[in-house]
Coordinates of N, CA and C in Angstrom, one line a residue:
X1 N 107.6 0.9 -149.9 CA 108.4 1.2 -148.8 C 107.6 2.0 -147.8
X2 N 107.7 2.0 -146.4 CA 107.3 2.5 -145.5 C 107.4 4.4 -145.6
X3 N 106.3 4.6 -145.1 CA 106.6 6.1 -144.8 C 107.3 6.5 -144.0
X4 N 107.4 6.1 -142.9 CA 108.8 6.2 -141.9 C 109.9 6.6 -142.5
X5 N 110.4 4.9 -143.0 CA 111.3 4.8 -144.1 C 111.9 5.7 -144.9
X6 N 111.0 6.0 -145.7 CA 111.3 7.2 -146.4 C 111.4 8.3 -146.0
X7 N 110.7 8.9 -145.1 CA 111.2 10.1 -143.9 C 112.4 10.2 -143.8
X8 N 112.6 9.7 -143.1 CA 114.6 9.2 -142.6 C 115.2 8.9 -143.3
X9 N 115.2 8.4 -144.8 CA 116.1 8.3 -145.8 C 115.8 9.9 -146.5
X10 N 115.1 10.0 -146.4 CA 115.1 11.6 -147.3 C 116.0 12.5 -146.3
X11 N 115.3 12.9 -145.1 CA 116.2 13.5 -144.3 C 117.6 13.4 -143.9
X12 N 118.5 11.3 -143.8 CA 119.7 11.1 -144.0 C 120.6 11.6 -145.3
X13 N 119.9 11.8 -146.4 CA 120.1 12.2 -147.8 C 120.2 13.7 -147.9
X14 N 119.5 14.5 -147.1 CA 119.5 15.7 -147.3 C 120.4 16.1 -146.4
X15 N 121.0 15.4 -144.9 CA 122.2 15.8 -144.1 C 123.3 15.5 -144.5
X16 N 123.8 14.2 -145.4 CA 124.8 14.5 -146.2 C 125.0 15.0 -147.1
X17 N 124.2 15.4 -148.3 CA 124.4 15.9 -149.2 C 125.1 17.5 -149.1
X18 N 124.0 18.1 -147.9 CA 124.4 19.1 -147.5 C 125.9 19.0 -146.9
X19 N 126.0 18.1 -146.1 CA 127.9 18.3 -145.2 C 128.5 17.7 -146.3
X20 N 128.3 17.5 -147.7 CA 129.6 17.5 -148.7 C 129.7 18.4 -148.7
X21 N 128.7 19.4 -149.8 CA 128.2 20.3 -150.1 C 129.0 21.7 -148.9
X22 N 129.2 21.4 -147.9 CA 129.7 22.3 -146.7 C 131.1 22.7 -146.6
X23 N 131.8 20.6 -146.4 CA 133.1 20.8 -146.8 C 133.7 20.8 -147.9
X24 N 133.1 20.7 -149.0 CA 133.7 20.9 -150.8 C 133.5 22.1 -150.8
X25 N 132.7 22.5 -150.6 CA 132.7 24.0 -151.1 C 132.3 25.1 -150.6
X26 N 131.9 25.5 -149.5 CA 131.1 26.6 -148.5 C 132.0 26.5 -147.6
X27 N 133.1 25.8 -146.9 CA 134.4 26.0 -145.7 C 135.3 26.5 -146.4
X28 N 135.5 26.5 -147.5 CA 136.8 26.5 -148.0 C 136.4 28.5 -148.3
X29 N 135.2 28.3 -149.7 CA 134.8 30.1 -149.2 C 134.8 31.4 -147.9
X30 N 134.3 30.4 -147.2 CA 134.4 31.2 -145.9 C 135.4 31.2 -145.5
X31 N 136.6 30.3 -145.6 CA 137.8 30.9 -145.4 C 138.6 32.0 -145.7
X32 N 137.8 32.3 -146.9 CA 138.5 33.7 -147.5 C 137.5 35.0 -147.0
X33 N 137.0 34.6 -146.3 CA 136.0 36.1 -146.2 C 136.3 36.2 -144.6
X34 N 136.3 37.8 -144.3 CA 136.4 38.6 -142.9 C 135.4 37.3 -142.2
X35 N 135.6 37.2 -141.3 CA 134.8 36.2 -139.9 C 133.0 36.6 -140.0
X36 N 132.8 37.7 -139.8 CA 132.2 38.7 -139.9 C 131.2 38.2 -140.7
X37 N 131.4 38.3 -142.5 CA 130.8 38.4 -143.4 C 130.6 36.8 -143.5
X38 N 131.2 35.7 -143.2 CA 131.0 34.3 -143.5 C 130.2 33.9 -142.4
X39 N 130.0 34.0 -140.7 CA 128.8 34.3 -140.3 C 127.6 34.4 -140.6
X40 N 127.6 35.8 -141.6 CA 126.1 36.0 -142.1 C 125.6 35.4 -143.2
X41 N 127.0 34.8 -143.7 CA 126.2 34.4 -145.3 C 125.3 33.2 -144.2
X42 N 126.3 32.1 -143.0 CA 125.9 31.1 -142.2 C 124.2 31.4 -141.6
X43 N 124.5 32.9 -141.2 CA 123.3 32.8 -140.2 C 121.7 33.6 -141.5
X44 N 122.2 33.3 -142.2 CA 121.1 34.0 -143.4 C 120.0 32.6 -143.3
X45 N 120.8 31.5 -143.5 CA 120.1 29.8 -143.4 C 119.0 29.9 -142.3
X46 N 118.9 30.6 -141.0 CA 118.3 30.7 -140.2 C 117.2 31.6 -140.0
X47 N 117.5 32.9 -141.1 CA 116.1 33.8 -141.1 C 115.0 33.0 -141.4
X48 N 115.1 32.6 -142.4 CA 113.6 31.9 -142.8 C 112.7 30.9 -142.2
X49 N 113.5 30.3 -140.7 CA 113.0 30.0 -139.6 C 111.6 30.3 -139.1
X50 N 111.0 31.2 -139.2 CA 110.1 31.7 -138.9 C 108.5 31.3 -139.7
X51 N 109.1 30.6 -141.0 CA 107.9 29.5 -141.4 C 107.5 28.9 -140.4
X52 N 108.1 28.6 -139.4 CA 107.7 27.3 -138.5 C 106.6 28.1 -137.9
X53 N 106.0 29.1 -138.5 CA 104.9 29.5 -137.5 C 103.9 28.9 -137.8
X54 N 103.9 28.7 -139.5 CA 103.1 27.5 -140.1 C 102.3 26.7 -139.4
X55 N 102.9 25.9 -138.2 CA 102.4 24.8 -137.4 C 101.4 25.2 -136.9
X56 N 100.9 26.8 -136.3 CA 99.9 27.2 -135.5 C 98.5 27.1 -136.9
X57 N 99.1 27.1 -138.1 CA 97.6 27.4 -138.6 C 96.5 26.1 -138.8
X58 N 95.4 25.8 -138.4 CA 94.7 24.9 -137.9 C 95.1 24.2 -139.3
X59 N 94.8 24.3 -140.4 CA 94.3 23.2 -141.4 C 96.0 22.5 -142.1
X60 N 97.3 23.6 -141.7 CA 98.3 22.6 -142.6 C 99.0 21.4 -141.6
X61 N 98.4 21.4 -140.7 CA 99.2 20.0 -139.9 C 98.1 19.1 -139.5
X62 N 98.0 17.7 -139.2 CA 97.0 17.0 -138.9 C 96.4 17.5 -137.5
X63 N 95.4 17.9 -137.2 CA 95.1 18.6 -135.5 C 95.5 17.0 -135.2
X64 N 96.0 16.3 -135.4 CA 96.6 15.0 -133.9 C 97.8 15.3 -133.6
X65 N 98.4 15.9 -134.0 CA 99.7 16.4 -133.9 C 99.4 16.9 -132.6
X66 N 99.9 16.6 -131.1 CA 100.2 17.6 -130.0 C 100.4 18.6 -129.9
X67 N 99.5 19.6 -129.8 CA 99.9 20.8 -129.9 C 100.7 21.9 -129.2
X68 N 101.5 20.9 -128.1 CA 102.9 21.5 -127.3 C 104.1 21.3 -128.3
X69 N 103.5 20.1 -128.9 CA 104.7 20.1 -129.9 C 104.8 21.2 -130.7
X70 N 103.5 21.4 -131.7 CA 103.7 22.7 -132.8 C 104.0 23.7 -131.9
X71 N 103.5 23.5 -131.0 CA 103.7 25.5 -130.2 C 105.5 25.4 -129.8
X72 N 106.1 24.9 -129.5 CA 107.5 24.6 -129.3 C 108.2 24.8 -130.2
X73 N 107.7 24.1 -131.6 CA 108.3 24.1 -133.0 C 108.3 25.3 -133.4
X74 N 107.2 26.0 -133.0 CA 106.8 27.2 -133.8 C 107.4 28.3 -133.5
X75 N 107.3 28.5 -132.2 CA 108.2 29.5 -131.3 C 109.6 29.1 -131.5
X76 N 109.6 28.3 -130.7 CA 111.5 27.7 -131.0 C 112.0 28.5 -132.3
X77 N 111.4 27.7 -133.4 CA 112.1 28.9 -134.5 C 111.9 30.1 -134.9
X78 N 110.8 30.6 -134.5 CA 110.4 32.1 -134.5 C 111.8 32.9 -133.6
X79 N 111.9 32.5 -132.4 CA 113.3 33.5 -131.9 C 114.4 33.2 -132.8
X80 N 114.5 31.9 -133.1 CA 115.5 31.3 -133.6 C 116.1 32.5 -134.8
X81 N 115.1 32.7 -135.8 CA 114.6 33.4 -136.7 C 115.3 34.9 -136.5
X82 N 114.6 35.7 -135.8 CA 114.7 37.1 -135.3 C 116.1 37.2 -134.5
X83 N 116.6 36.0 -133.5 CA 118.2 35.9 -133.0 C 119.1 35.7 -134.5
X84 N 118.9 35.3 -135.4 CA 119.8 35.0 -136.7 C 119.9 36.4 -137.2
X85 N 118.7 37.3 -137.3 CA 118.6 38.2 -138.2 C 118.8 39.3 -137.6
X86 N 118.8 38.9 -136.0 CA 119.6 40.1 -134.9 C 121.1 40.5 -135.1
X87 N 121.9 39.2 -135.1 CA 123.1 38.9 -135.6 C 123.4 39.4 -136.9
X88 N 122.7 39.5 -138.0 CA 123.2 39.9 -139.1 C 123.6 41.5 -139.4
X89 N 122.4 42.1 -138.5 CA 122.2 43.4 -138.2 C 123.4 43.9 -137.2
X90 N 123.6 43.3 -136.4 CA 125.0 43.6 -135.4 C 126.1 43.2 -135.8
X91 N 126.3 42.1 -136.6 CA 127.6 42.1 -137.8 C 128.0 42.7 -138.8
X92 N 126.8 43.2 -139.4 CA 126.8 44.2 -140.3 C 127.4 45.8 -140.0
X93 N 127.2 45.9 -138.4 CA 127.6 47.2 -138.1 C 129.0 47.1 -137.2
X94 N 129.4 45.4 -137.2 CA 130.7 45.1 -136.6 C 130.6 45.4 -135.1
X95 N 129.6 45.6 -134.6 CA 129.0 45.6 -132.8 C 129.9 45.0 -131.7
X96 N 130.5 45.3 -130.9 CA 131.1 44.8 -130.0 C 130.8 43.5 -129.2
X97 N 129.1 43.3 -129.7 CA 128.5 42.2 -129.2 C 128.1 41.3 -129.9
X98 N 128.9 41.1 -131.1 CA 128.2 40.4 -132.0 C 128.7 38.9 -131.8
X99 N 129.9 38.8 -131.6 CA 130.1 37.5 -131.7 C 129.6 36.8 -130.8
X100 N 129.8 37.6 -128.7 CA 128.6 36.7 -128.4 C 127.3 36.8 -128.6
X101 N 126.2 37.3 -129.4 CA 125.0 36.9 -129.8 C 125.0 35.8 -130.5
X102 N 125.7 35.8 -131.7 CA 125.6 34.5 -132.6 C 126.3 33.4 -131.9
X103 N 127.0 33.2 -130.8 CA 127.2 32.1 -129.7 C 126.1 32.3 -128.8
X104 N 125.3 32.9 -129.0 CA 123.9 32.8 -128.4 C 122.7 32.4 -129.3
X105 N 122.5 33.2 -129.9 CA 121.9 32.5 -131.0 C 121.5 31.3 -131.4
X106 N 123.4 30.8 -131.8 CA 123.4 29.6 -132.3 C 123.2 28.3 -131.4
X107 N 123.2 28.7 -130.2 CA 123.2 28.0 -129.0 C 121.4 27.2 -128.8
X108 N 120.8 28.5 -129.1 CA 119.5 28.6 -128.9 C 118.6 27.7 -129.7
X109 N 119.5 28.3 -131.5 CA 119.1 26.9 -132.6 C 119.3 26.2 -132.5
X110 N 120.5 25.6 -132.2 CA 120.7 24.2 -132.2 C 119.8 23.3 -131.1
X111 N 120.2 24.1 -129.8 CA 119.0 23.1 -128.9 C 117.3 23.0 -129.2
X112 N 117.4 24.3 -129.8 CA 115.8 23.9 -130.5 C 115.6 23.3 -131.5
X113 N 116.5 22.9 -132.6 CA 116.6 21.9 -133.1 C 116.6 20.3 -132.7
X114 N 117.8 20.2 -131.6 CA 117.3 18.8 -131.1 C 116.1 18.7 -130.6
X115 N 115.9 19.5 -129.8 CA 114.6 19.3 -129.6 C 113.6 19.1 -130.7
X116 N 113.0 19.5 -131.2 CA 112.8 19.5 -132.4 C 112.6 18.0 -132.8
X117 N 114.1 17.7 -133.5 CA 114.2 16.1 -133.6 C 114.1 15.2 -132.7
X118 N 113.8 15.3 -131.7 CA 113.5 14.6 -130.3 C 112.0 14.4 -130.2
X119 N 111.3 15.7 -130.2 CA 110.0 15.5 -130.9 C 109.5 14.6 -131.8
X120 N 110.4 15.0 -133.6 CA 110.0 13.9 -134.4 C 110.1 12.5 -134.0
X121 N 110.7 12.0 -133.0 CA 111.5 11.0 -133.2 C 110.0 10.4 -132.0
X122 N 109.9 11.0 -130.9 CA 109.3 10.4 -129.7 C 107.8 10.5 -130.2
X123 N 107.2 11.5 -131.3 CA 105.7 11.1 -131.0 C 105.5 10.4 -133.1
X124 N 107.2 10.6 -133.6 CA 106.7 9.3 -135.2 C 106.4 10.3 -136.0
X125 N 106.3 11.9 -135.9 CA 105.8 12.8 -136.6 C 105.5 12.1 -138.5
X126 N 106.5 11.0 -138.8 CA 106.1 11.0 -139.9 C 104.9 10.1 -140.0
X127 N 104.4 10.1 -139.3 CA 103.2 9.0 -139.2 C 102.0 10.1 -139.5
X128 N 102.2 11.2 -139.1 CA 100.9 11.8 -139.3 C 100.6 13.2 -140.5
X129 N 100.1 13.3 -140.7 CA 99.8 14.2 -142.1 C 100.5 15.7 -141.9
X130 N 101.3 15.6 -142.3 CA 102.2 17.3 -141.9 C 102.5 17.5 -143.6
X131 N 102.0 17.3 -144.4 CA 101.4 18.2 -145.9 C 103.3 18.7 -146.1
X132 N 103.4 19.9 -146.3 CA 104.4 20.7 -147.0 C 105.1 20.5 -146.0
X133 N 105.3 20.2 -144.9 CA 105.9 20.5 -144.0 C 107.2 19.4 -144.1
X134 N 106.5 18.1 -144.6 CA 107.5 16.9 -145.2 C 109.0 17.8 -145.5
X135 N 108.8 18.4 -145.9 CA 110.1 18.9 -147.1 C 110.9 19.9 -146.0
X136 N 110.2 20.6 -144.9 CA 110.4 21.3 -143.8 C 111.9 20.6 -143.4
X137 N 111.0 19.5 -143.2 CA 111.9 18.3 -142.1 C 113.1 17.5 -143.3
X138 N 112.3 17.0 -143.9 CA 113.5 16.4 -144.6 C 114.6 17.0 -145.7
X139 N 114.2 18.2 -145.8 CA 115.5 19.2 -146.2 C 115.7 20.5 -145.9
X140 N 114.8 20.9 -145.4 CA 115.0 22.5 -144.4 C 116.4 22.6 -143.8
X141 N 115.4 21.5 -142.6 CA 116.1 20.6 -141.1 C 117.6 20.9 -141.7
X142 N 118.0 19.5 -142.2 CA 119.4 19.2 -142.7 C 120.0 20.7 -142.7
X143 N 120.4 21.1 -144.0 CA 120.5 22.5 -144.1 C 121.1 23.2 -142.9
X144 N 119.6 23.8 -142.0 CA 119.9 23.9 -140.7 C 121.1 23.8 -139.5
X145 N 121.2 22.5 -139.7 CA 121.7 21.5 -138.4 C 123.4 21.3 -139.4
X146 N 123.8 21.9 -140.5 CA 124.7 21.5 -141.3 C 125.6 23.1 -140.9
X147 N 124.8 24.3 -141.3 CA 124.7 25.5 -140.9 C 125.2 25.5 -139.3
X148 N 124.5 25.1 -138.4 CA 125.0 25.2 -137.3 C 126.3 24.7 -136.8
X149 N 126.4 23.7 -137.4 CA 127.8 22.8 -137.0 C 128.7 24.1 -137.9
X150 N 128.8 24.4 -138.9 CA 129.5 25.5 -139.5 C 129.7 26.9 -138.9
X151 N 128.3 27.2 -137.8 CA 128.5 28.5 -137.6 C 129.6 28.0 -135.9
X152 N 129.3 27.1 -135.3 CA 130.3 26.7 -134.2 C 131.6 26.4 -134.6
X153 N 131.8 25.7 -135.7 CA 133.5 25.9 -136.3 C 133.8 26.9 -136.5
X154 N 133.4 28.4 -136.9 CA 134.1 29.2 -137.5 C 134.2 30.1 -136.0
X155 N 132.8 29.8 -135.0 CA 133.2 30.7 -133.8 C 134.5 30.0 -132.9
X156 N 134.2 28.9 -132.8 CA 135.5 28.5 -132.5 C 136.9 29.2 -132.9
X157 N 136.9 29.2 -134.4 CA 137.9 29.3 -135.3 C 137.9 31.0 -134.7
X158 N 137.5 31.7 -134.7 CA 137.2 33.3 -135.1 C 138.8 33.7 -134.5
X159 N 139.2 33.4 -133.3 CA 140.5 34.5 -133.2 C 141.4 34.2 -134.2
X160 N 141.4 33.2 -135.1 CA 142.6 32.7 -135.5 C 142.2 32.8 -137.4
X161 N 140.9 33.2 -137.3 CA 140.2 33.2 -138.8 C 141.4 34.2 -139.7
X162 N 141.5 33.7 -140.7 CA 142.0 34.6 -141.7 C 141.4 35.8 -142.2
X163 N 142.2 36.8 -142.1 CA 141.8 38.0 -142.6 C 141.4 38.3 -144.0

């Protein structure tokens, strides 16, 4: 089978599994928790964002990789990262600003995410030797982008969230 191929079936595999995984059993939880607290369990998915610094070190990505790409990737999730973990810190203290941060935040991830996959998609990333980072993309990613759609349902939801 192609490596492509399998890129995109791993990654199609790992965005469903995850949005079963979301709606069977992680919506229904967060339904029972303060707004507040189901947020952070949401925006926890997003600390560890900051692997993507990863890309800048010379030897784990193939140097053909464009390097506006990694620098985009890398940063992109670096704020991405520190805005998630901003949020958990200002929820935690119940902040008058918290909900819009994580509608900032989340705003932030997600278009850095498409982008992101816009990237994979325009320069073939699975074509080229990105080592550990495979697993980055084809099950981090998902995860991610599964999280996000969750953290915009519940902000949506928030006036009307159960107590």
């Amino acid at each position: 089978m192609n490596i492509v191929v399998i890129f995109w079936l791993q990654l199609v595999a790992s965005l469903f599994v995850a949005g079963v995984v979301a709606v069977w059993y992680v919506a229904p939880r967060l339904m029972k928790m303060p707004i507040g607290s189901a947020l952070t369990l949401l925006l926890f998915v997003h600390v560890p964002r900051y692997v993507g610094m990863t890309l800048l070190v010379p030897t784990m990505v193939d140097p053909k990789v464009p390097a506006q790409f990694l620098f985009n990737a890398a940063y992109g999730d670096l704020v991405e990262a520190v805005l998630a973990f901003a949020c958990i810190m200002v929820l935690r203290v119940n902040g008058q600003f918290a909900i819009p941060l994580v509608w900032i935040a989340n705003i932030w991830g997600f278009l850095d995410l498409l982008n992101g996959v816009r990237g994979v998609v325009v320069l073939d990333i699975p074509r080229f030797d990105i080592a550990t980072f495979w697993y980055v993309y084809t099950f981090y990613a998902p995860l991610v982008g599964v999280s996000h759609v969750m953290i915009f349902w519940a902000l949506t939801k928030a006036k009307s969230w159960p107590a």
